[in-house]
Amino acid sequence: MDSVKEVTGEIVIQNMYALETVSLGQLTKAGSFKVLNNTNVYKVDIPNLKTVGDFQVIINPNLKELTYKNMTSVDNFQIITSYVSSLGAFTASKVKNIEVLSNLQLSQLDFSSVKETSGYVNIANNGKNANVTFSSLTTVGGNVSFADATTLDISRLSSIADDFSLYTNSFKNLTIGSLSDAQKSITLSGNKFSAISFPKLSEVGSSINIANNTNFKSISKSTFPELATVPGSIFLEGSFDNMTFPSLKEVDGQVSLKGTGRLSCSDAEEALSAASNIDCSLEVADEDGDDDSNSEDGDEDDGKTTKSKTKTSGASRASVTAAVSGAVALVAAAFL
């Protein structure tokens, strides 16, 4: 097959358990190129492939070498569950979907040429020190989810048509300096950053969920300096020492606050005075790091108060879980 230069239809290599190598050295264009569930394939060589519709390399656990040199046009780009340690040059500026998941040796994910996607971007569970670069990306027509990254560059990202999620990333801080349009929810869960900033974000289309980011103790003036409107809920769980939303004017849904830190419910409620329905169960830690939950005086000054018509903090927690499940479901949908 090394002499094949162009295929208008699909190239599908699937469930070929004895196959070890795939070589299409002259192929420049294909309607789609799919290598699916080949447990012994260790090498795929397509050095001249430049134009392709669907590019799917999925569940090839022993694949170590994936060679392409200059992919200039692609619709759906998916690499899921492989042993590759590097990607080829990717120079396409407009893509439909990008999904790179569960490639445990892959540490450099450079998509700096991509300016726009009409669908989703989903990056998760790659190499231990994964560096993810989308430095030219401005517009995403679907959801955006980044997980398990050591560094992340989305400095020009300005518009997201669906959910925006950061899970279990290890970078210390992040400024998403251009994002002004987030049409659905923002979820930050399980990350290691101590500071994050959305300096231009004035409105979200749905909810804000921030939970279990162990080093993130301060929602400061620089976190959401321009955020004015949240039409859905706000769910905050963590060890917060202070909190401020300097421009917040309207929250239509419930605000749920949980965790142990220096922040009291009264201070949190003042910061979130734009909300009419607040469920707060913050526990204030003493100077030695212990919480005051066992205080005998029972006064509200111990930092535990409730301001809510209905108790729905569990439902808010479920919203974060649902977001995680949605990201997992995305992989299954893409494969099918």
Coordinates of C-alpha atoms in Angstrom, one line a residue:
M1 CA 0.0 0.0 0.0
D2 CA 3.0 2.3 0.0
S3 CA 2.2 3.5 -3.5
V4 CA -1.3 4.8 -2.7
K5 CA -1.4 8.6 -2.8
E6 CA -5.0 9.6 -2.4
V7 CA -8.2 7.9 -1.1
T8 CA -11.5 9.7 -1.4
G9 CA -13.2 7.3 1.0
E10 CA -12.2 5.8 4.4
I11 CA -9.1 3.9 5.3
V12 CA -10.0 1.8 8.3
I13 CA -7.6 -0.6 10.0
Q14 CA -9.5 -2.2 12.9
N15 CA -9.3 -5.3 15.1
M16 CA -6.3 -6.7 13.3
Y17 CA -4.6 -8.4 16.2
A18 CA -1.7 -9.9 14.4
L19 CA -0.8 -6.6 12.6
E20 CA 2.4 -4.9 13.8
T21 CA 3.1 -2.0 11.4
V22 CA 1.1 0.3 9.1
S23 CA 3.0 2.0 6.3
L24 CA 1.4 4.4 3.7
G25 CA 4.5 6.3 2.7
Q26 CA 3.0 8.1 -0.3
L27 CA -0.5 8.9 1.1
T28 CA -1.2 12.7 1.0
K29 CA -5.0 12.8 1.2
A30 CA -7.8 10.6 2.6
G31 CA -11.5 11.0 3.4
S32 CA -10.7 9.5 6.8
F33 CA -7.9 7.6 8.4
K34 CA -8.8 5.3 11.3
V35 CA -6.6 2.8 13.2
L36 CA -8.9 1.3 15.8
N37 CA -8.3 -1.4 18.4
N38 CA -5.2 -3.1 17.1
T39 CA -3.4 -4.5 20.2
N40 CA -0.1 -5.4 18.5
V41 CA 0.5 -2.4 16.2
Y42 CA 3.6 -0.6 17.3
K43 CA 4.3 1.6 14.2
V44 CA 2.1 3.8 12.0
D45 CA 4.0 5.6 9.2
I46 CA 2.1 8.2 7.2
P47 CA 4.8 10.8 6.7
N48 CA 3.1 12.7 3.8
L49 CA -0.5 12.8 5.0
K50 CA -1.6 16.4 4.8
T51 CA -5.3 16.4 4.3
V52 CA -7.8 14.2 6.0
G53 CA -11.4 14.3 7.3
D54 CA -11.4 12.1 10.4
F55 CA -8.0 11.2 11.9
Q56 CA -8.7 8.6 14.6
V57 CA -6.0 6.5 16.3
I58 CA -7.9 4.8 19.1
I59 CA -7.1 1.9 21.4
N60 CA -3.7 0.8 20.1
P61 CA -2.0 0.3 23.4
N62 CA 1.4 -0.8 22.0
L63 CA 1.7 2.0 19.4
K64 CA 5.0 3.7 20.0
E65 CA 5.7 5.4 16.6
L66 CA 3.1 7.6 14.9
T67 CA 4.8 9.5 12.1
Y68 CA 3.2 12.4 10.2
K69 CA 5.1 15.5 9.3
N70 CA 2.8 18.2 8.3
M71 CA -1.0 17.8 8.8
T72 CA -2.5 21.0 7.3
S73 CA -6.2 20.1 7.1
V74 CA -8.2 17.8 9.4
D75 CA -11.8 17.7 10.7
N76 CA -11.8 15.4 13.7
F77 CA -8.4 14.7 15.3
Q78 CA -8.4 11.9 18.0
I79 CA -5.5 10.0 19.5
I80 CA -6.8 7.9 22.4
T81 CA -5.0 5.1 24.4
S82 CA -1.6 4.6 22.8
Y83 CA 2.1 4.5 23.9
V84 CA 3.3 7.3 21.6
S85 CA 5.7 9.8 23.1
S86 CA 5.5 12.5 20.5
L87 CA 3.1 13.9 17.9
G88 CA 4.0 15.0 14.4
A89 CA 3.8 18.6 13.1
F90 CA 0.2 19.9 13.2
T91 CA -0.3 23.1 11.1
A92 CA -4.1 23.2 10.6
S93 CA -5.7 26.4 11.8
K94 CA -9.3 25.3 11.7
V95 CA -10.5 22.0 13.1
K96 CA -13.8 20.5 14.1
N97 CA -12.8 18.5 17.2
I98 CA -9.5 17.7 19.0
E99 CA -9.3 14.9 21.5
V100 CA -6.1 13.5 23.0
L101 CA -6.6 11.1 25.9
S102 CA -4.8 8.4 27.8
N103 CA -1.4 8.5 26.1
L104 CA 0.7 8.0 29.1
Q105 CA 4.1 8.7 27.4
L106 CA 3.0 11.8 25.6
S107 CA 4.3 15.0 27.3
Q108 CA 4.3 17.6 24.5
L109 CA 1.0 18.5 22.9
D110 CA 1.6 21.4 20.6
F111 CA -1.5 22.7 18.8
S112 CA -0.2 26.2 18.5
S113 CA -1.4 26.5 14.9
V114 CA -5.1 26.0 15.8
K115 CA -7.1 29.2 15.9
E116 CA -10.6 27.9 15.8
T117 CA -12.6 24.7 16.4
S118 CA -16.2 24.3 15.5
G119 CA -16.6 21.5 18.1
Y120 CA -14.9 20.4 21.3
V121 CA -11.4 20.3 22.7
N122 CA -10.7 17.5 25.2
I123 CA -7.2 16.8 26.6
A124 CA -6.7 14.5 29.5
N125 CA -4.7 11.7 31.1
N126 CA -1.6 12.0 29.0
G127 CA 2.1 12.1 30.2
K128 CA 3.0 12.9 33.7
N129 CA 4.6 16.2 32.8
A130 CA 2.2 17.1 29.9
N131 CA 2.8 20.5 28.4
V132 CA -0.3 21.6 26.4
T133 CA -0.1 24.5 24.0
F134 CA -3.1 26.1 22.2
S135 CA -1.4 29.6 22.1
S136 CA -3.4 30.8 19.0
L137 CA -6.8 29.3 19.9
T138 CA -9.4 32.1 20.1
T139 CA -12.8 30.4 19.4
V140 CA -14.3 27.0 20.4
G141 CA -17.7 26.0 19.1
G142 CA -18.2 23.2 21.7
N143 CA -17.0 22.4 25.2
V144 CA -13.4 22.8 26.4
S145 CA -11.8 20.4 28.9
F146 CA -8.2 20.2 30.0
A147 CA -7.0 17.7 32.6
D148 CA -3.7 16.5 34.0
A149 CA -1.5 19.2 32.4
T150 CA 1.7 20.6 33.9
T151 CA 1.6 23.7 31.7
L152 CA -1.3 25.1 29.7
D153 CA -1.3 28.0 27.2
I154 CA -4.7 29.2 26.2
S155 CA -3.8 32.8 26.4
R156 CA -5.8 34.0 23.4
L157 CA -9.0 32.0 24.1
S158 CA -11.8 34.5 23.9
S159 CA -15.1 32.6 23.2
I160 CA -16.5 29.2 24.3
A161 CA -19.9 28.0 23.1
D162 CA -20.2 25.3 25.7
D163 CA -18.8 24.2 29.1
F164 CA -15.2 25.1 30.2
S165 CA -13.5 22.7 32.6
L166 CA -10.2 22.3 34.3
Y167 CA -9.6 19.0 36.2
T168 CA -6.6 17.7 38.2
N169 CA -4.0 19.9 36.5
S170 CA -0.7 20.6 38.3
F171 CA 0.3 24.1 37.1
K172 CA 0.7 26.6 39.8
N173 CA -1.2 29.5 38.3
L174 CA -3.1 30.4 35.2
T175 CA -4.4 33.6 33.6
I176 CA -7.1 33.2 30.9
G177 CA -6.6 36.7 29.8
S178 CA -8.8 36.9 26.7
L179 CA -11.9 34.9 27.7
S180 CA -14.9 37.2 27.6
D181 CA -17.6 34.8 26.4
A182 CA -18.4 31.6 28.2
Q183 CA -21.8 30.5 27.1
K184 CA -22.4 27.7 29.7
S185 CA -20.6 26.6 32.9
I186 CA -17.1 27.0 34.3
T187 CA -15.8 24.1 36.4
L188 CA -12.5 24.0 38.2
S189 CA -12.0 20.8 40.2
G190 CA -9.1 18.9 41.7
N191 CA -6.4 21.3 40.4
K192 CA -3.1 22.3 42.2
F193 CA -3.1 25.9 41.2
S194 CA -2.9 28.6 43.9
A195 CA -4.2 31.4 41.7
I196 CA -6.3 31.6 38.6
S197 CA -7.6 34.7 36.8
F198 CA -10.4 35.5 34.3
P199 CA -9.7 39.3 33.9
K200 CA -12.2 39.9 31.0
L201 CA -15.0 37.5 31.9
S202 CA -18.2 39.5 32.7
E203 CA -20.9 36.9 32.3
V204 CA -21.3 33.1 32.1
G205 CA -24.2 31.4 30.5
S206 CA -24.9 28.9 33.3
S207 CA -23.0 28.0 36.5
I208 CA -19.7 28.3 38.3
N209 CA -18.3 25.2 40.1
I210 CA -15.1 25.4 42.1
A211 CA -14.2 22.4 44.2
N212 CA -11.3 20.5 45.8
N213 CA -8.5 22.7 44.5
T214 CA -6.3 22.2 47.6
N215 CA -3.9 25.1 47.1
F216 CA -6.6 27.6 46.0
K217 CA -7.4 29.5 49.1
S218 CA -8.3 32.9 47.8
I219 CA -10.9 34.1 45.4
S220 CA -9.3 37.5 45.1
K221 CA -10.1 40.7 43.2
S222 CA -8.1 39.4 40.3
T223 CA -9.9 36.0 40.0
F224 CA -13.2 37.3 38.6
P225 CA -12.7 41.1 38.5
E226 CA -15.4 41.8 35.8
L227 CA -17.9 39.0 36.5
A228 CA -21.3 40.6 36.9
T229 CA -23.9 38.0 36.0
V230 CA -24.4 34.3 36.8
P231 CA -27.8 33.1 35.6
G232 CA -27.3 29.7 37.2
S233 CA -25.8 28.4 40.5
I234 CA -22.4 29.0 42.2
F235 CA -20.9 26.0 44.0
L236 CA -17.7 26.6 46.0
E237 CA -16.0 24.0 48.1
G238 CA -12.5 24.3 49.5
S239 CA -10.2 25.8 52.2
F240 CA -11.0 29.4 51.5
D241 CA -9.3 32.2 53.5
N242 CA -10.9 35.1 51.7
M243 CA -13.4 35.7 48.9
T244 CA -14.5 38.7 46.8
F245 CA -16.5 39.2 43.6
P246 CA -16.0 43.0 43.1
S247 CA -18.4 43.4 40.1
L248 CA -21.0 40.7 40.8
K249 CA -24.5 42.2 40.5
E250 CA -26.8 39.2 39.8
V251 CA -26.9 35.5 40.7
D252 CA -30.2 33.8 39.7
G253 CA -29.5 30.3 41.1
Q254 CA -28.4 29.1 44.6
V255 CA -25.0 29.7 46.0
S256 CA -23.6 26.7 48.0
L257 CA -20.5 27.1 50.2
K258 CA -18.6 24.2 51.9
G259 CA -15.2 23.7 53.4
T260 CA -12.8 24.7 56.2
G261 CA -10.6 27.7 56.1
R262 CA -10.3 31.2 57.5
L263 CA -13.4 32.4 55.7
S264 CA -16.6 32.7 57.7
C265 CA -20.1 32.4 56.4
S266 CA -20.8 36.1 57.2
D267 CA -17.8 37.2 55.1
A268 CA -18.7 34.9 52.3
E269 CA -22.3 36.1 52.3
E270 CA -21.2 39.7 52.1
A271 CA -18.9 38.9 49.1
L272 CA -21.9 37.2 47.5
S273 CA -24.6 39.7 48.4
A274 CA -25.8 39.7 44.9
A275 CA -27.3 36.2 45.5
S276 CA -30.7 35.9 47.3
N277 CA -30.3 32.1 48.1
I278 CA -27.2 31.1 49.9
D279 CA -26.5 27.8 51.6
C280 CA -23.4 28.1 53.7
S281 CA -21.7 25.4 55.8
L282 CA -18.2 26.8 56.0
E283 CA -16.2 25.9 59.1
V284 CA -13.7 28.4 60.3
A285 CA -10.3 27.0 61.2
D286 CA -8.4 28.4 64.2
E287 CA -4.9 29.8 64.0
D288 CA -3.4 26.2 64.4
G289 CA -5.4 25.0 61.4
D290 CA -8.1 23.3 63.4
D291 CA -11.8 24.1 62.7
D292 CA -14.2 25.4 65.2
S293 CA -16.9 22.9 64.5
N294 CA -16.8 21.5 68.0
S295 CA -17.2 24.9 69.7
E296 CA -19.5 24.6 72.7
D297 CA -21.0 28.1 72.5
G298 CA -23.0 27.3 69.4
D299 CA -23.0 31.0 68.3
E300 CA -23.1 31.9 64.6
D301 CA -19.7 33.6 65.1
D302 CA -18.0 30.3 64.9
G303 CA -18.4 30.6 61.1
K304 CA -21.1 28.1 60.5
T305 CA -24.4 29.6 59.3
T306 CA -27.1 28.8 56.9
K307 CA -28.9 31.2 54.6
S308 CA -31.1 29.1 52.4
K309 CA -34.7 28.4 51.6
T310 CA -33.8 24.8 50.6
K311 CA -30.8 22.7 51.4
T312 CA -29.3 21.7 48.0
S313 CA -25.6 21.6 48.6
G314 CA -25.6 17.9 47.6
A315 CA -27.2 18.8 44.3
S316 CA -24.5 21.3 43.7
R317 CA -21.9 18.7 44.3
A318 CA -23.6 16.5 41.9
S319 CA -23.3 19.2 39.2
V320 CA -19.5 18.9 39.5
T321 CA -19.7 15.1 39.3
A322 CA -22.0 15.4 36.3
A323 CA -19.5 17.6 34.5
V324 CA -16.8 14.9 35.0
S325 CA -19.1 12.2 33.8
G326 CA -19.8 14.3 30.7
A327 CA -16.1 14.4 29.8
V328 CA -15.9 10.6 30.1
A329 CA -19.0 10.2 28.1
L330 CA -17.5 12.3 25.4
V331 CA -14.8 9.6 24.8
A332 CA -17.4 6.9 24.3
A333 CA -19.4 9.0 21.9
A334 CA -16.4 9.9 19.9
F335 CA -15.4 6.2 19.6
L336 CA -18.9 5.2 18.5

